[in-house]
PDB file of C-alpha atoms in Angstrom:
ATOM      1  CA  UNK R  24     -66.483  45.067 -41.687  1.00 50.00           C
ATOM      2  CA  UNK R  25     -65.802  45.527 -37.995  1.00 51.00           C
ATOM      3  CA  UNK R  26     -67.911  43.853 -35.370  1.00 48.00           C
ATOM      4  CA  UNK R  27     -68.959  45.861 -32.389  1.00 50.00           C
ATOM      5  CA  UNK R  28     -69.064  44.483 -28.905  1.00 46.00           C
ATOM      6  CA  UNK R  29     -72.629  43.999 -27.817  1.00 48.00           C
ATOM      7  CA  UNK R  30     -73.319  44.940 -24.218  1.00 50.00           C
ATOM      8  CA  UNK R  31     -76.001  42.253 -23.900  1.00 52.00           C
ATOM      9  CA  UNK R  32     -73.502  39.400 -24.484  1.00 50.00           C
ATOM     10  CA  UNK R  33     -71.762  38.349 -21.261  1.00 54.00           C
ATOM     11  CA  UNK R  34     -67.983  38.698 -21.421  1.00 54.00           C
ATOM     12  CA  UNK R  35     -67.499  35.115 -20.213  1.00 55.00           C
ATOM     13  CA  UNK R  36     -69.248  33.830 -23.335  1.00 57.00           C
ATOM     14  CA  UNK R  37     -66.385  35.047 -25.519  1.00 69.00           C
ATOM     15  CA  UNK R  38     -63.704  33.440 -23.338  1.00 74.00           C
ATOM     16  CA  UNK R  39     -62.743  29.837 -24.049  1.00 75.00           C
ATOM     17  CA  UNK R  40     -63.378  27.229 -21.384  1.00 74.00           C
ATOM     18  CA  UNK R  41     -60.326  26.411 -19.256  1.00 76.00           C
ATOM     19  CA  UNK R  42     -58.442  23.262 -20.299  1.00 78.00           C
ATOM     20  CA  UNK R  43     -59.432  19.982 -18.634  1.00 80.00           C
ATOM     21  CA  UNK R  44     -56.286  19.908 -16.484  1.00 77.00           C
ATOM     22  CA  UNK R  45     -57.237  23.280 -14.985  1.00 80.00           C
ATOM     23  CA  UNK R  46     -60.821  22.214 -14.372  1.00 82.00           C
ATOM     24  CA  UNK R  47     -59.510  19.108 -12.562  1.00 81.00           C
ATOM     25  CA  UNK R  48     -57.281  21.259 -10.348  1.00 85.00           C
ATOM     26  CA  UNK R  49     -53.879  20.369 -11.823  1.00 86.00           C
ATOM     27  CA  UNK R  50     -51.182  22.971 -12.359  1.00 87.00           C
ATOM     28  CA  UNK R  51     -50.257  21.869 -15.882  1.00 88.00           C
ATOM     29  CA  UNK R  52     -51.045  19.148 -18.399  1.00 88.00           C
ATOM     30  CA  UNK R  53     -47.878  17.258 -17.359  1.00 89.00           C
ATOM     31  CA  UNK R  54     -50.023  15.168 -14.998  1.00 89.00           C
ATOM     32  CA  UNK R  55     -51.417  13.446 -18.106  1.00 88.00           C
ATOM     33  CA  UNK R  56     -47.964  12.092 -18.993  1.00 90.00           C
ATOM     34  CA  UNK R  57     -47.330  10.603 -15.570  1.00 92.00           C
ATOM     35  CA  UNK R  58     -50.805   9.091 -15.346  1.00 91.00           C
ATOM     36  CA  UNK R  59     -50.465   7.587 -18.834  1.00 93.00           C
ATOM     37  CA  UNK R  60     -47.073   6.118 -17.936  1.00 95.00           C
ATOM     38  CA  UNK R  61     -48.469   4.702 -14.716  1.00 96.00           C
ATOM     39  CA  UNK R  62     -51.456   3.177 -16.534  1.00 96.00           C
ATOM     40  CA  UNK R  63     -49.061   1.271 -18.812  1.00 97.00           C
ATOM     41  CA  UNK R  64     -46.316   0.297 -16.360  1.00 97.00           C
ATOM     42  CA  UNK R  65     -47.963   0.442 -12.906  1.00 96.00           C
ATOM     43  CA  UNK R  66     -44.989   2.290 -11.420  1.00 95.00           C
ATOM     44  CA  UNK R  67     -46.728   4.174  -8.608  1.00 96.00           C
ATOM     45  CA  UNK R  68     -47.756   2.276  -5.486  1.00 97.00           C
ATOM     46  CA  UNK R  69     -48.843   3.575  -2.085  1.00 97.00           C
ATOM     47  CA  UNK R  70     -46.065   3.714   0.487  1.00 97.00           C
ATOM     48  CA  UNK R  71     -43.307   4.494  -2.023  1.00 97.00           C
ATOM     49  CA  UNK R  72     -41.027   7.499  -1.647  1.00 97.00           C
ATOM     50  CA  UNK R  73     -40.145   9.953  -4.408  1.00 97.00           C
ATOM     51  CA  UNK R  74     -37.529  12.652  -4.831  1.00 96.00           C
ATOM     52  CA  UNK R  75     -38.759  15.015  -7.513  1.00 95.00           C
ATOM     53  CA  UNK R  76     -36.092  17.337  -8.900  1.00 95.00           C
ATOM     54  CA  UNK R  77     -37.311  20.285 -10.973  1.00 94.00           C
ATOM     55  CA  UNK R  78     -40.779  19.990  -9.496  1.00 94.00           C
ATOM     56  CA  UNK R  79     -42.346  23.371 -10.372  1.00 94.00           C
ATOM     57  CA  UNK R  80     -45.167  23.967 -11.094  1.00 93.00           C
ATOM     58  CA  UNK R  81     -46.140  20.829  -9.189  1.00 93.00           C
ATOM     59  CA  UNK R  82     -48.438  18.681 -11.349  1.00 92.00           C
ATOM     60  CA  UNK R  83     -46.325  15.559 -10.944  1.00 93.00           C
ATOM     61  CA  UNK R  84     -46.114  16.255  -7.217  1.00 95.00           C
ATOM     62  CA  UNK R  85     -49.916  16.314  -7.128  1.00 94.00           C
ATOM     63  CA  UNK R  86     -50.099  12.943  -8.911  1.00 94.00           C
ATOM     64  CA  UNK R  87     -47.503  11.367  -6.608  1.00 96.00           C
ATOM     65  CA  UNK R  88     -49.395  12.533  -3.523  1.00 96.00           C
ATOM     66  CA  UNK R  89     -52.676  11.231  -4.987  1.00 94.00           C
ATOM     67  CA  UNK R  90     -51.034   7.795  -5.214  1.00 95.00           C
ATOM     68  CA  UNK R  91     -50.078   8.087  -1.511  1.00 97.00           C
ATOM     69  CA  UNK R  92     -46.368   8.440  -2.270  1.00 97.00           C
ATOM     70  CA  UNK R  93     -44.245  10.342   0.232  1.00 97.00           C
ATOM     71  CA  UNK R  94     -42.748  13.108  -1.926  1.00 96.00           C
ATOM     72  CA  UNK R  95     -39.876  15.557  -1.547  1.00 96.00           C
ATOM     73  CA  UNK R  96     -40.184  18.171  -4.303  1.00 96.00           C
ATOM     74  CA  UNK R  97     -37.138  20.367  -5.017  1.00 95.00           C
ATOM     75  CA  UNK R  98     -36.869  23.218  -7.507  1.00 94.00           C
ATOM     76  CA  UNK R  99     -35.031  26.472  -8.170  1.00 93.00           C
ATOM     77  CA  UNK R 100     -38.396  28.102  -8.844  1.00 92.00           C
ATOM     78  CA  UNK R 101     -40.876  28.777  -6.058  1.00 91.00           C
ATOM     79  CA  UNK R 102     -43.883  26.463  -6.058  1.00 91.00           C
ATOM     80  CA  UNK R 103     -47.258  26.637  -4.377  1.00 92.00           C
ATOM     81  CA  UNK R 104     -47.444  23.996  -1.642  1.00 93.00           C
ATOM     82  CA  UNK R 105     -48.995  20.626  -2.385  1.00 93.00           C
ATOM     83  CA  UNK R 106     -50.815  19.087   0.561  1.00 93.00           C
ATOM     84  CA  UNK R 107     -48.923  16.109   2.048  1.00 93.00           C
ATOM     85  CA  UNK R 108     -45.707  16.802   0.087  1.00 94.00           C
ATOM     86  CA  UNK R 109     -42.468  18.296   1.330  1.00 93.00           C
ATOM     87  CA  UNK R 110     -41.292  21.155  -0.874  1.00 92.00           C
ATOM     88  CA  UNK R 111     -37.869  22.708  -0.839  1.00 90.00           C
ATOM     89  CA  UNK R 112     -37.060  25.851  -2.791  1.00 89.00           C
ATOM     90  CA  UNK R 113     -33.307  26.050  -3.378  1.00 89.00           C
ATOM     91  CA  UNK R 114     -31.330  28.945  -4.758  1.00 81.00           C
ATOM     92  CA  UNK R 115     -29.099  28.552  -7.798  1.00 76.00           C
ATOM     93  CA  UNK R 116     -25.900  27.008  -6.454  1.00 69.00           C
ATOM     94  CA  UNK R 117     -24.035  27.739  -9.706  1.00 78.00           C
ATOM     95  CA  UNK R 118     -24.465  31.518  -9.438  1.00 72.00           C
ATOM     96  CA  UNK R 119     -21.569  33.564  -8.122  1.00 68.00           C
ATOM     97  CA  UNK R 120     -22.081  34.634  -4.516  1.00 60.00           C
TER      98      UNK R 120
END
């Protein structure tokens, strides 16, 4: 038996709710890992500096900035800017010119 789409049901009702990391404004669920690690080890302190290699999509960068850590984020992939972080998009240096 096939179900027919009812026009009186809003289309948003059939779509699942976005994951919690999206609702909180993070770019991926990777922020959970860094926050969990920091909760256990207390690694992140304001005033620190971080060099983040392979930073796209930027969730860890967001967490570092939230902890008032001066961050330089570098990746081969382009990344949307994160407020208060320096981002550097580099091209693949191993590719033939």
